[in-house]
CSV table of C-alpha atoms and ligand atoms in Angstrom, one decimal:
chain,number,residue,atom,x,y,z
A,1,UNK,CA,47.5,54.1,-26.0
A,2,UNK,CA,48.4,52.7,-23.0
A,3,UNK,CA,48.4,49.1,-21.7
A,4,UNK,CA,47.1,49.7,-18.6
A,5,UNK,CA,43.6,49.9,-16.9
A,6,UNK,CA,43.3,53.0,-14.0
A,7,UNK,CA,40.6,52.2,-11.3
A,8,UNK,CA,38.1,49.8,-13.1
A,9,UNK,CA,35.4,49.0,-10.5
A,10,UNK,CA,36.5,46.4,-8.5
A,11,UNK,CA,36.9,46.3,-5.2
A,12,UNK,CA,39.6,48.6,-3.8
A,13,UNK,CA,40.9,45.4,-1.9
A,14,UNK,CA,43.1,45.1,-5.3
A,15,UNK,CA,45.5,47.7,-6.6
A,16,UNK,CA,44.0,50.5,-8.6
A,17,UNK,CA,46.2,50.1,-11.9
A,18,UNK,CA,46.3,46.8,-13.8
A,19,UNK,CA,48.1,45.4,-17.1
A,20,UNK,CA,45.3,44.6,-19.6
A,21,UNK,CA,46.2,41.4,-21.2
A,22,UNK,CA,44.5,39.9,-23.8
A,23,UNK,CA,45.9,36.5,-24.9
A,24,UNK,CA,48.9,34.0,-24.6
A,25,UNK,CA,50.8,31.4,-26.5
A,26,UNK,CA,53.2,28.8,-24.5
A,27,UNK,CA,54.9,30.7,-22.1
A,28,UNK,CA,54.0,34.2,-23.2
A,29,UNK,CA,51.1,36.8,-22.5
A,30,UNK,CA,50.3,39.4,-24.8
A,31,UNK,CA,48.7,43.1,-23.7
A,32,UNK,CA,46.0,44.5,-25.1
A,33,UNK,CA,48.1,46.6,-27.3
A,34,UNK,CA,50.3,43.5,-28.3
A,35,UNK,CA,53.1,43.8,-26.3
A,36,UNK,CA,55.3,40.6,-25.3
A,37,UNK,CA,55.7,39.3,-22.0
A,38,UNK,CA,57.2,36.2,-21.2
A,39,UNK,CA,55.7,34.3,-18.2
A,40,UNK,CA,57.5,33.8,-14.8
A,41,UNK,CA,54.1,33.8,-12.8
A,42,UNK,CA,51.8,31.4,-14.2
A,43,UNK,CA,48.9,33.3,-13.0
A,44,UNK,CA,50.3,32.9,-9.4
A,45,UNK,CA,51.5,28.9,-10.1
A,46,UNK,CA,48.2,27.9,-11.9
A,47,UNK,CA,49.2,27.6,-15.6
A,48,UNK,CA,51.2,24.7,-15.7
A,49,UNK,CA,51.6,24.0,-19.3
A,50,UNK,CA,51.0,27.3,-20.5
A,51,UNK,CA,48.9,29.0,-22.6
A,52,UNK,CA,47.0,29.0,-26.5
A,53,UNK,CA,46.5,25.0,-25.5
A,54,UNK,CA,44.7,23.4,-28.5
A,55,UNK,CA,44.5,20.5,-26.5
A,56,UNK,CA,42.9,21.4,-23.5
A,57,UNK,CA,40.4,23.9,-24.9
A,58,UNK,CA,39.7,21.5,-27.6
A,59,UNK,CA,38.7,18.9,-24.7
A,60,UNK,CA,36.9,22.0,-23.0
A,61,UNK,CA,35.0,23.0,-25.9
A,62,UNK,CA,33.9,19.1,-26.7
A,63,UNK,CA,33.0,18.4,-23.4
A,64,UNK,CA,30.7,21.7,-23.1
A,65,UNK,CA,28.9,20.5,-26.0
A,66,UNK,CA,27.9,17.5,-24.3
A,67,UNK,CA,27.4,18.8,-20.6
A,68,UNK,CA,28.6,21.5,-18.8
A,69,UNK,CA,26.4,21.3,-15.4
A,70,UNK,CA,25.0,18.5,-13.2
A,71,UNK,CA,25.0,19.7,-9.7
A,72,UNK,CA,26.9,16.2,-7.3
A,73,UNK,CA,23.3,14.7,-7.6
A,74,UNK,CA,24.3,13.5,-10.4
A,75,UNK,CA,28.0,11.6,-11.2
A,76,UNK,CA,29.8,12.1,-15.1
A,77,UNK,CA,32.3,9.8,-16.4
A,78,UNK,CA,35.2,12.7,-16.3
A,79,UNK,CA,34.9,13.8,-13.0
A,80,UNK,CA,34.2,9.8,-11.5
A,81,UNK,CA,37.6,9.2,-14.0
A,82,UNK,CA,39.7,11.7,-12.8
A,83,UNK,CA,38.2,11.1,-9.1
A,84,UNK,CA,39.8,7.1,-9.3
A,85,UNK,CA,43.0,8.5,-11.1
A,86,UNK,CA,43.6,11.0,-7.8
A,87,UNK,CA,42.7,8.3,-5.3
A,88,UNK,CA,45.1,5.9,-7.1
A,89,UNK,CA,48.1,8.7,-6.1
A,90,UNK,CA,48.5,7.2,-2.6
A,91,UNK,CA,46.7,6.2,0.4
A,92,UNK,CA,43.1,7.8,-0.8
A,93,UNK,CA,40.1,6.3,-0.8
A,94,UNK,CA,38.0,9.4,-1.8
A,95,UNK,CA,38.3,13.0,-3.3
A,96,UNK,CA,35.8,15.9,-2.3
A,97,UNK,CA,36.0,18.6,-5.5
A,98,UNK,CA,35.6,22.1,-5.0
A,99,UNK,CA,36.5,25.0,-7.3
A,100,UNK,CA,39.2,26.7,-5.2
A,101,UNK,CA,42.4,26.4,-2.9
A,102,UNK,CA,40.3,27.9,0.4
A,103,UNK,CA,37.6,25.6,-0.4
A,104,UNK,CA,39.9,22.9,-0.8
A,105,UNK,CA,41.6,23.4,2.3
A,106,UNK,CA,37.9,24.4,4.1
A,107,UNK,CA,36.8,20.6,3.2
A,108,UNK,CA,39.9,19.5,5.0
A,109,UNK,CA,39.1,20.9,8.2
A,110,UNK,CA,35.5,19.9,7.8
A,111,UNK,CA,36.3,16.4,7.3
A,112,UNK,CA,39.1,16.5,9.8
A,113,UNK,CA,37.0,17.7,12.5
A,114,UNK,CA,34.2,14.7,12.0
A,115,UNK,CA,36.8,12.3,12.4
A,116,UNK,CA,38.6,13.6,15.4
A,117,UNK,CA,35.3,14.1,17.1
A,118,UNK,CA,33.8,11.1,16.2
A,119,UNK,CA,36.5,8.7,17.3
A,120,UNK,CA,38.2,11.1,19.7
A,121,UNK,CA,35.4,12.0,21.5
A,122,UNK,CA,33.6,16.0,20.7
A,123,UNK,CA,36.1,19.0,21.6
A,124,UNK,CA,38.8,17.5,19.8
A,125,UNK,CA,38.6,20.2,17.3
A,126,UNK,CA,41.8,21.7,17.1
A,127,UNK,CA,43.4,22.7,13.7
A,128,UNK,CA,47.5,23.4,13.9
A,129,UNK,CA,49.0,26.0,11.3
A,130,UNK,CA,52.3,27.2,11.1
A,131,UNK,CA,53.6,31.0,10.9
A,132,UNK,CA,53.8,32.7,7.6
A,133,UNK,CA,51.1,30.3,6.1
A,134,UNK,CA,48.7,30.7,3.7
A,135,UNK,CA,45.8,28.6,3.5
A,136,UNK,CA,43.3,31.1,1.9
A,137,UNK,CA,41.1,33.8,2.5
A,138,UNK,CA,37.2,32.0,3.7
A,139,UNK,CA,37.0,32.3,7.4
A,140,UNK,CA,38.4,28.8,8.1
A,141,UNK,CA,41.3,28.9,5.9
A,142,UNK,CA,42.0,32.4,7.3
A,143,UNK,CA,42.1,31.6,11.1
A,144,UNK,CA,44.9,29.3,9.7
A,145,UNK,CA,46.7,31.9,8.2
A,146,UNK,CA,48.3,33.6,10.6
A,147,UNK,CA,49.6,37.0,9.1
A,148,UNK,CA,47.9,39.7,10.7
A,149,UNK,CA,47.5,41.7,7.3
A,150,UNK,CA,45.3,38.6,6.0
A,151,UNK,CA,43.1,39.1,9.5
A,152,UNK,CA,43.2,42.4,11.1
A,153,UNK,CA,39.8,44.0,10.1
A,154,UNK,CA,38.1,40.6,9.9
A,155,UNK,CA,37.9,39.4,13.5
A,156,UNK,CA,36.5,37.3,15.2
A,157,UNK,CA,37.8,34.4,13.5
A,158,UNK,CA,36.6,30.6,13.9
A,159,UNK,CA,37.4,29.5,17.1
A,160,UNK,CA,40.2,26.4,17.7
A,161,UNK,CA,42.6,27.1,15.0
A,162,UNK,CA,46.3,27.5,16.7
A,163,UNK,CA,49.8,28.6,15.3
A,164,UNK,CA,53.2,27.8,16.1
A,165,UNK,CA,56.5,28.8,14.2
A,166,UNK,CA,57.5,26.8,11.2
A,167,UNK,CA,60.3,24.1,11.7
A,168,UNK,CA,60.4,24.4,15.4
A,169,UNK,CA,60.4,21.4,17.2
A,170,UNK,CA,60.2,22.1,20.7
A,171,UNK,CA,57.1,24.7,20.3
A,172,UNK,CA,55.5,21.9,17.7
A,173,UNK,CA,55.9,19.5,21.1
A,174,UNK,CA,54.4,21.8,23.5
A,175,UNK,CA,51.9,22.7,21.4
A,176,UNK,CA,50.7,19.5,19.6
A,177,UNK,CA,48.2,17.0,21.9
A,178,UNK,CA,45.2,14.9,21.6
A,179,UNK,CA,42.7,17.7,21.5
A,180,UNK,CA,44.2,18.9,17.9
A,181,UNK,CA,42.3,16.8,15.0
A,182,UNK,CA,44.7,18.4,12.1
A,183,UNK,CA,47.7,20.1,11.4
A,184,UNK,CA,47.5,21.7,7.6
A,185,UNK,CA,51.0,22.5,6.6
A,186,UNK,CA,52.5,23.5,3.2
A,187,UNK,CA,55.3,21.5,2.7
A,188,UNK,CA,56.9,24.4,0.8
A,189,UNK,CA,55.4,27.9,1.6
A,190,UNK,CA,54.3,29.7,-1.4
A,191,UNK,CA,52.9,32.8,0.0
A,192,UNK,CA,55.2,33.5,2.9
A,193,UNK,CA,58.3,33.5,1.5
A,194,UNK,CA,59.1,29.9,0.0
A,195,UNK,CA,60.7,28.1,3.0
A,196,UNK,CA,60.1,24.5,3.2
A,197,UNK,CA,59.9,22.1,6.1
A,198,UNK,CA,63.1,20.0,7.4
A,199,UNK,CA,63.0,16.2,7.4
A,200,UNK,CA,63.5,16.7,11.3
A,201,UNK,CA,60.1,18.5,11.7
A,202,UNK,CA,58.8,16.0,9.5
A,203,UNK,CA,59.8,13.2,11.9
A,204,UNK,CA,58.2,14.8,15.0
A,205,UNK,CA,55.5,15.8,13.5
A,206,UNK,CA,54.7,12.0,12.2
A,207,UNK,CA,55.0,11.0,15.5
A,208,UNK,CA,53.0,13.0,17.5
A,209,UNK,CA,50.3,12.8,15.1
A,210,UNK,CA,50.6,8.9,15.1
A,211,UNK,CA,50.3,8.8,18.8
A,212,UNK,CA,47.5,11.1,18.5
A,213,UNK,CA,45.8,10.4,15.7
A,214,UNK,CA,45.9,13.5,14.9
A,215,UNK,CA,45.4,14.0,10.7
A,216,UNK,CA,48.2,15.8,8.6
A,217,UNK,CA,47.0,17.5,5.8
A,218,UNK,CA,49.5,18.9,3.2
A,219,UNK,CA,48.2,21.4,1.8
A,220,UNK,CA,49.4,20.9,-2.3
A,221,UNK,CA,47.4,24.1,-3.9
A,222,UNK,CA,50.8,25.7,-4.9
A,223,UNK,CA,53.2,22.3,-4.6
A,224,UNK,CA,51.1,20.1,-6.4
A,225,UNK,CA,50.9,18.2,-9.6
A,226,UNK,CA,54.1,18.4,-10.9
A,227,UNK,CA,55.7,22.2,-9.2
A,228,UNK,CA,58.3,20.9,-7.3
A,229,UNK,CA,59.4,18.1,-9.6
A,230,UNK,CA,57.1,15.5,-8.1
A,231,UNK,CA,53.6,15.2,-8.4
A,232,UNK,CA,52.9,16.4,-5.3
A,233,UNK,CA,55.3,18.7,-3.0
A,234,UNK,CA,55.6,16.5,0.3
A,235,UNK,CA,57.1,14.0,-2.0
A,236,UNK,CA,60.1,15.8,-2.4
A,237,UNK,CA,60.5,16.9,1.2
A,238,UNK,CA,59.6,13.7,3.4
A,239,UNK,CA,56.7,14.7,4.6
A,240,UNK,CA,53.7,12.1,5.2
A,241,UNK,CA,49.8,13.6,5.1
A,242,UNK,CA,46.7,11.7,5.6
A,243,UNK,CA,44.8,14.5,3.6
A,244,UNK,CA,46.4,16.3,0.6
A,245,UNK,CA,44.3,19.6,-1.1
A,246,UNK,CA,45.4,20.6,-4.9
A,247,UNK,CA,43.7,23.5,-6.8
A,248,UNK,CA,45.9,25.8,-8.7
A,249,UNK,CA,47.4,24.0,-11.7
A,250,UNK,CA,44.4,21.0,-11.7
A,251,UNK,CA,42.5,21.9,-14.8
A,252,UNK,CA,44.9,23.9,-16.6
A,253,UNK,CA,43.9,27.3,-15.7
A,254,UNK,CA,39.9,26.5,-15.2
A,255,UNK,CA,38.5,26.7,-11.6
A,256,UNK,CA,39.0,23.1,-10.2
A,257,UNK,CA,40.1,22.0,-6.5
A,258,UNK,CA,40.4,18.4,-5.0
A,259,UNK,CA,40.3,17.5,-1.3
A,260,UNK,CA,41.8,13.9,-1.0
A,261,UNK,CA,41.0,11.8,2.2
A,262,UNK,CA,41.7,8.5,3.4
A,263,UNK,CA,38.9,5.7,4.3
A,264,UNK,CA,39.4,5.9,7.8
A,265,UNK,CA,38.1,9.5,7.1
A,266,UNK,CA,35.7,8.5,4.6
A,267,UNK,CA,34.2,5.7,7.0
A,268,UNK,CA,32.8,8.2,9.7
A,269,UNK,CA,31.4,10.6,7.0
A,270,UNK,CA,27.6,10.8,6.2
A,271,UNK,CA,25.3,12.1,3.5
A,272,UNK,CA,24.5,15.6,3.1
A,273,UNK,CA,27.4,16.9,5.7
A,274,UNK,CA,30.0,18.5,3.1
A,275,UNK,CA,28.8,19.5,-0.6
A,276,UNK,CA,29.1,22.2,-3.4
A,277,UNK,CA,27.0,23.3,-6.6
A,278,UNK,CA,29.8,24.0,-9.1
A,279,UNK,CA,32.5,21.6,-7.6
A,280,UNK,CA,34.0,18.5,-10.1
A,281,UNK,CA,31.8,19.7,-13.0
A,282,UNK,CA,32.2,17.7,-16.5
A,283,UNK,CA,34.3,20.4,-18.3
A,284,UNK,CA,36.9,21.4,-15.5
A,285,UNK,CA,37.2,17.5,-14.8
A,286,UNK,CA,37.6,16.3,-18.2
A,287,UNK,CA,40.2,19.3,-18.9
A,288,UNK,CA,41.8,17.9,-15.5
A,289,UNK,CA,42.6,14.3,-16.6
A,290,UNK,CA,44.5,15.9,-19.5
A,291,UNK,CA,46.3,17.6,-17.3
A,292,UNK,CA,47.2,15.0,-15.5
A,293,UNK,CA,48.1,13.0,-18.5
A,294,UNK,CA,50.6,15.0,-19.5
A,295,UNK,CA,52.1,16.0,-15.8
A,296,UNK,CA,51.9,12.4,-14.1
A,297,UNK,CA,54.8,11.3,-16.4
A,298,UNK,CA,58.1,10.4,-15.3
A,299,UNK,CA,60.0,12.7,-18.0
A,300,UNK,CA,58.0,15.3,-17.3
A,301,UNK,CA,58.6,15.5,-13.5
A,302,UNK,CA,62.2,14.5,-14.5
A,303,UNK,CA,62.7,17.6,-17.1
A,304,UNK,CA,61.0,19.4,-14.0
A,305,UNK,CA,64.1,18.7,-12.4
A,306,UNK,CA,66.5,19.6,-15.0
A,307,UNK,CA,64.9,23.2,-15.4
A,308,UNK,CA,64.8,23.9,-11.9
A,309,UNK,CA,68.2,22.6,-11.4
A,310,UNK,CA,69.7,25.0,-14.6
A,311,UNK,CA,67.2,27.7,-13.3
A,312,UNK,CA,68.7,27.5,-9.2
A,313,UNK,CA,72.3,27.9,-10.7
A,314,UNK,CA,71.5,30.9,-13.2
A,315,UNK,CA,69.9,32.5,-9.6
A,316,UNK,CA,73.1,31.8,-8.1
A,317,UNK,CA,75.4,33.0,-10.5
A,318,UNK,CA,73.4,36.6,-10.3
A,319,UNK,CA,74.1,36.4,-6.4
A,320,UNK,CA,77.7,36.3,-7.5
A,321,UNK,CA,77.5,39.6,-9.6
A,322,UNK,CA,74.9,41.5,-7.7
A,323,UNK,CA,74.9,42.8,-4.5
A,324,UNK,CA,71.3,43.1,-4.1
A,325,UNK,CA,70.3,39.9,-4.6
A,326,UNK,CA,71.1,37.3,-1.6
A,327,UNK,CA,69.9,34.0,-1.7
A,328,UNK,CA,68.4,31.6,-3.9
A,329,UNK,CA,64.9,30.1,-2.4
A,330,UNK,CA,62.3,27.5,-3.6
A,331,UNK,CA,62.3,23.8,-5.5
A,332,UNK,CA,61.2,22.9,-8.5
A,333,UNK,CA,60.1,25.6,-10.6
A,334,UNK,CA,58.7,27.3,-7.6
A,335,UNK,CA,61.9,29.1,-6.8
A,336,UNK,CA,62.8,32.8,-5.5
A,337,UNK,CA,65.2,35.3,-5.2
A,338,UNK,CA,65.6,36.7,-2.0
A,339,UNK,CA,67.0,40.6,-2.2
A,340,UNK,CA,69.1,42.7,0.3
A,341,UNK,CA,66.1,45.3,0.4
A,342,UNK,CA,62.2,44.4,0.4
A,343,UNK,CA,61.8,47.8,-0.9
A,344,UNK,CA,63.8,47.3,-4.2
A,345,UNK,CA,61.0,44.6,-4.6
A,346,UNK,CA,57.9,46.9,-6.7
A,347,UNK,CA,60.7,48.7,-8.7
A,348,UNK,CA,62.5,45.3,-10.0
A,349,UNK,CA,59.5,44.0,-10.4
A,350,UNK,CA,58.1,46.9,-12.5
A,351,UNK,CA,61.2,47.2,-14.7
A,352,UNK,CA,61.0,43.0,-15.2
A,353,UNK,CA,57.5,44.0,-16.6
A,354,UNK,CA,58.7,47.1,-18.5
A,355,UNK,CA,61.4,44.8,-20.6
A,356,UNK,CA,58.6,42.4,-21.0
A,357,UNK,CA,58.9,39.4,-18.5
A,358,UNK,CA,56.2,39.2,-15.6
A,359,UNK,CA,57.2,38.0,-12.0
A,360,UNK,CA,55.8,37.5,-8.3
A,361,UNK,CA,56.6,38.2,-5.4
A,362,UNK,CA,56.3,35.9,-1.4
A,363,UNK,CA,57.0,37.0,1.8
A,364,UNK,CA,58.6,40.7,2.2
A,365,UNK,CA,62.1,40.7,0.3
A,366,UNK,CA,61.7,37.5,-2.5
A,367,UNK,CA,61.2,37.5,-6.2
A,368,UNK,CA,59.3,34.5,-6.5
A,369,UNK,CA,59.4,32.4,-10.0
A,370,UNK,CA,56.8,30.0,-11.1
A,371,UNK,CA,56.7,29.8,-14.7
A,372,UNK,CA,54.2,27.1,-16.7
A,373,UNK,CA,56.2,23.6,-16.2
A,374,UNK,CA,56.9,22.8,-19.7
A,375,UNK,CA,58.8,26.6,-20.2
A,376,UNK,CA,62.3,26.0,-21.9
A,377,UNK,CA,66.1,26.4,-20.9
A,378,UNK,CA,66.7,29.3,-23.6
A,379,UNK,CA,63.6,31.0,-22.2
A,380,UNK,CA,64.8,30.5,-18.7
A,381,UNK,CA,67.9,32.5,-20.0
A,382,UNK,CA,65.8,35.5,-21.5
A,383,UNK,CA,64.0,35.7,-18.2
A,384,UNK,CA,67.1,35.8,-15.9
A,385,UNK,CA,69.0,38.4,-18.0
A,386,UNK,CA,65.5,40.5,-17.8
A,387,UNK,CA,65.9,40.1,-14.2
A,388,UNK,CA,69.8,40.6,-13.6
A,389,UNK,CA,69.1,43.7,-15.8
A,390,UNK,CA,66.1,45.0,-13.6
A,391,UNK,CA,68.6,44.6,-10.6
B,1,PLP,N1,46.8,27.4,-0.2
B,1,PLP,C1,47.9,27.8,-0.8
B,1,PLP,C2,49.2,27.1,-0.4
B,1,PLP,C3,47.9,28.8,-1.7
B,1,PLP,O1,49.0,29.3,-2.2
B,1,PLP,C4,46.6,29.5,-2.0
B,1,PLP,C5,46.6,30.6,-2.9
B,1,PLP,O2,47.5,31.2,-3.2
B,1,PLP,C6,45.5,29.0,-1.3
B,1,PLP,C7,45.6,27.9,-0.5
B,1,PLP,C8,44.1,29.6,-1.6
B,1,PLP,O3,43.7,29.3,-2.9
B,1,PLP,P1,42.6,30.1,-3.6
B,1,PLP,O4,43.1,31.5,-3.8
B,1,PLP,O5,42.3,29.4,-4.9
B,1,PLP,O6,41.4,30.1,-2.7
C-alpha cells in the first residue's frame, strides 16, 4: 500500500498528492506505512527540538488538565511568565501573542501604524518591505510580500505598503522618508531564497529610521529562537529593530506567535484596539517557556554554531564534486544549496524523499535545510550523502 494520499479534500491551493505521516522520534518522521525519514525541514523551520518530546507533551498534557482556554480577559501564570521572559530579551516592554507568523507580523503593522500616526501626525502610514520577502499570506502581511505569485488573483491589496530591492542602498534612500512608520525586514530571508542583509544596509537603514522615527521591525518567524545560532536572527547580522515577530519554533510545534514592542510603542496604545481569542493560551505558553528553557542557553546556541559550521563545509565539499550544485546559502541551521538548474529542484527533492530524508526548497533554484536544532553531526552526514546521491 502506498504511502501517499491522492486528492484528499482540501483546497486545490495545495498539491494534489501528499506523504501520509504518522509519527516522529528526534529528528525522524515515520509514514503511515513505517517508513523512515530523517528530517531536514522541520515542518518548514518549526520543530526545533524535534519530535516524540516527553517533555514538552508531558508539560502540554499537564497544563490541559488544569486549563486550556481563557480568552486575554483573563491573564495565566504561563503565558504572563513567558510574556516577562520575552520582554527581558532586549529593549521590550510588552509582547502581543497571536497564533501565527502573518498574525504576528499583522500586529506589527497595527501597532506601528498607531505610533507613527499618533506622534507623527495621521498619514504617516507607510510600511517598507523588501523584494523577495515573505511576511505571510493575511491581506497586510501580503501587500508586504512582494512576489506576484503570492498576489496576482488577490488584488486590491491594503493600501500604503511599498517595496524596494533588498540590500540596495541608494533605492532604500530614495525611497525611505518621514511618511513611512515601519520597515519589516527579515534579517535572513527564508522564503525567497535565504539571502541575508549586509551590515552596510543595516547602517543606513538605522539611520534613516532614527532621523525618522521610523520603527524597524525584524521579522524573526523563521530566524528566531535559536535558527541562526543566536536567539534571534538580527543578532547575528547587525541589524537593530524596535519590534521583533517570532512564531514558527515558539511552542515546539503548537500554534504560538509573539509580537514584541517597545514602551514608546506601548505608551500610545489603548484598550480594545488590537486583540485575539486563541492568542497566548495556557498550554501553547507553558509548552513555550520550555522551549525557551532549553534554546536560551549558551551551549545550545554555541552547538548551533558548531553544526551549522560542520553542515556549510559538508555543502561545500558537494560543490566541489558536483557540477549541479553551486553555492552554499543560509546561517545557522537555516542553510541552502543553491543548484545550477531550478528545474532539477522537484526531482532531487523527490529522490531525497525516496531514500528517506525530507527537504525544502526557497526561492527558484535552492535546496533549503532546516533541520530540528538539536539534530546530530553523524545525522548531518546521512542527510548529505542522501542529497549528494539525489544529485
Ligand atoms: N514571516 C516569515 C519570515 C515566514 O517565513 C513565514 C512563514 O513561512 C511567515 C511570516 C508567515 O507565517 P505563518 O505561515 O505562520 O502565518
Amino acid at each position: 500500500m502506498s504511502p501517499y494520499v491522492n486528492n484528499p479534500p482540501y483546497p486545490n491551493n495545495y498539491g494534489s498528492k501528499f506523504l501520509v505521516l504518522d509519527r516522529g522520534e528526534g529528528c525522524y518522521l515515520f509514514d503511515k506505512n513505517g517508513n523512515k525519514y530523517l528530517d531536514f525541514g522541520s515542518g518548514i523551520s518549526v520543530n526545533a527540538l524535534g519530535y516524540g518530546r516527553e517533555d514538552l507533551a508531558e508539560t502540554a498534557y499537564n497544563q490541559m488538565k488544569k486549563l486550556v482556554h481563557t480568552s486575554n480577559l483573563y491573564a495565566t501564570e504561563p503565558a504572563i511568565e513567558l510574556a516577562k521572559r520575552l520582554t527581558a530579551t532586549g529593549n521590550f516592554a510588552a509582547v502581543h501573542f497571536g497564533n501565527s507568523g502573518t498574525e504576528a507580523n499583522e500586529a506589527a503593522f497595527k501597532y506601528a501604524r498607531a505610533y507613527s500616526q499618533r506622534i507623527k501626525g495621521d498619514g504617516n502610514y507607510k510600511i517598507l518591505s523588501f523584494s523577495n520577502a515573505f511576511h505571510g499570506r493575511t491581506f497586510g502581511t501580503m501587500s508586504a510580500t512582494p512576489k506576484e505569485k503570492y498576489r496576482a488573483p488577490f488584488y486590491p491589496l491594503v493600501p500604503g505598503f511599498e517595496t524596494c530591492e533588498y540590500n540596495n542602498i541608494e533605492e532604500l534612500k530614495k525611497t525611505l522618508n518621514s511618511q513611512f512608520a515601519a520597515v519589516i525586514i527579515e534579517p535572513l530571508q527564508g522564503e525567497g531564497g535565504l539571502d541575508s542583509v549586509s551590515s552596510e544596509f543595516c547602517e543606513a537603514l538605522h539611520e534613516i529610521c532614527k532621523a525618522e522615527d521610523i520603527l524597524i521591525i525584524s521579522d524573526e518567524v523563521q530566524t528566531g529562537f535559536g535558527r541562526t545560532g543566536e536567539l534571534y536572527g538580527f543578532q547575528t547580522f547587525g541589524l537593530k529593530p524596535d519590534i521583533i515577530t517570532l512564531s514558527k519554533p515558539l511552542a515546539g510545534g503548537l500554534p504560538l506567535s509573539a509580537t514584541l514592542i517597545p514602551k514608546k510603542v506601548n505608551d500610545v496604545i489603548h484598550i480594545g484596539e488590537h486583540g485575539t481569542t486563541f492568542g497566548g493560551g495556557p498550554v501553547t505558553t507553558a509548552v513555550a517557556l520550555k522551549v525557551m528553557e532549553i534554546i536560551n542557553n549558551s551551549s545550545f546556541l554555541e552547538n548551533v554554531k558548531i553544526l551549522s559550521n560542520y553542515f556549510k563545509s559538508e555543502l561545500e565539499s558537494i560543490i566541489e564534486r558536483k557540477k549541479t550544485a553551486v553555492k552554499v546559502k543560509g546561517e545557522g541551521l537555516l542553510l541552502g544549496l543553491q543548484l545550477a538548474d531550478p528545474e532539477l529542484i522537484p526531482s532531487v527533492m523527490e529522490k531525497c524523499q525516496n531514500n528517506g530524508l525530507l527537504v525544502l526548497r526557497t526561492g527558484i533554484d535552492t535546496l533549503r535545510f532546516a533541520p530540528p536544532l538539536n539534530i546530530t553531526k553523524e545525522e548531518i552526514k546521512l542527510g548529505l550523502e542522501i542529497i549528494e546521491k539525489a544529485l
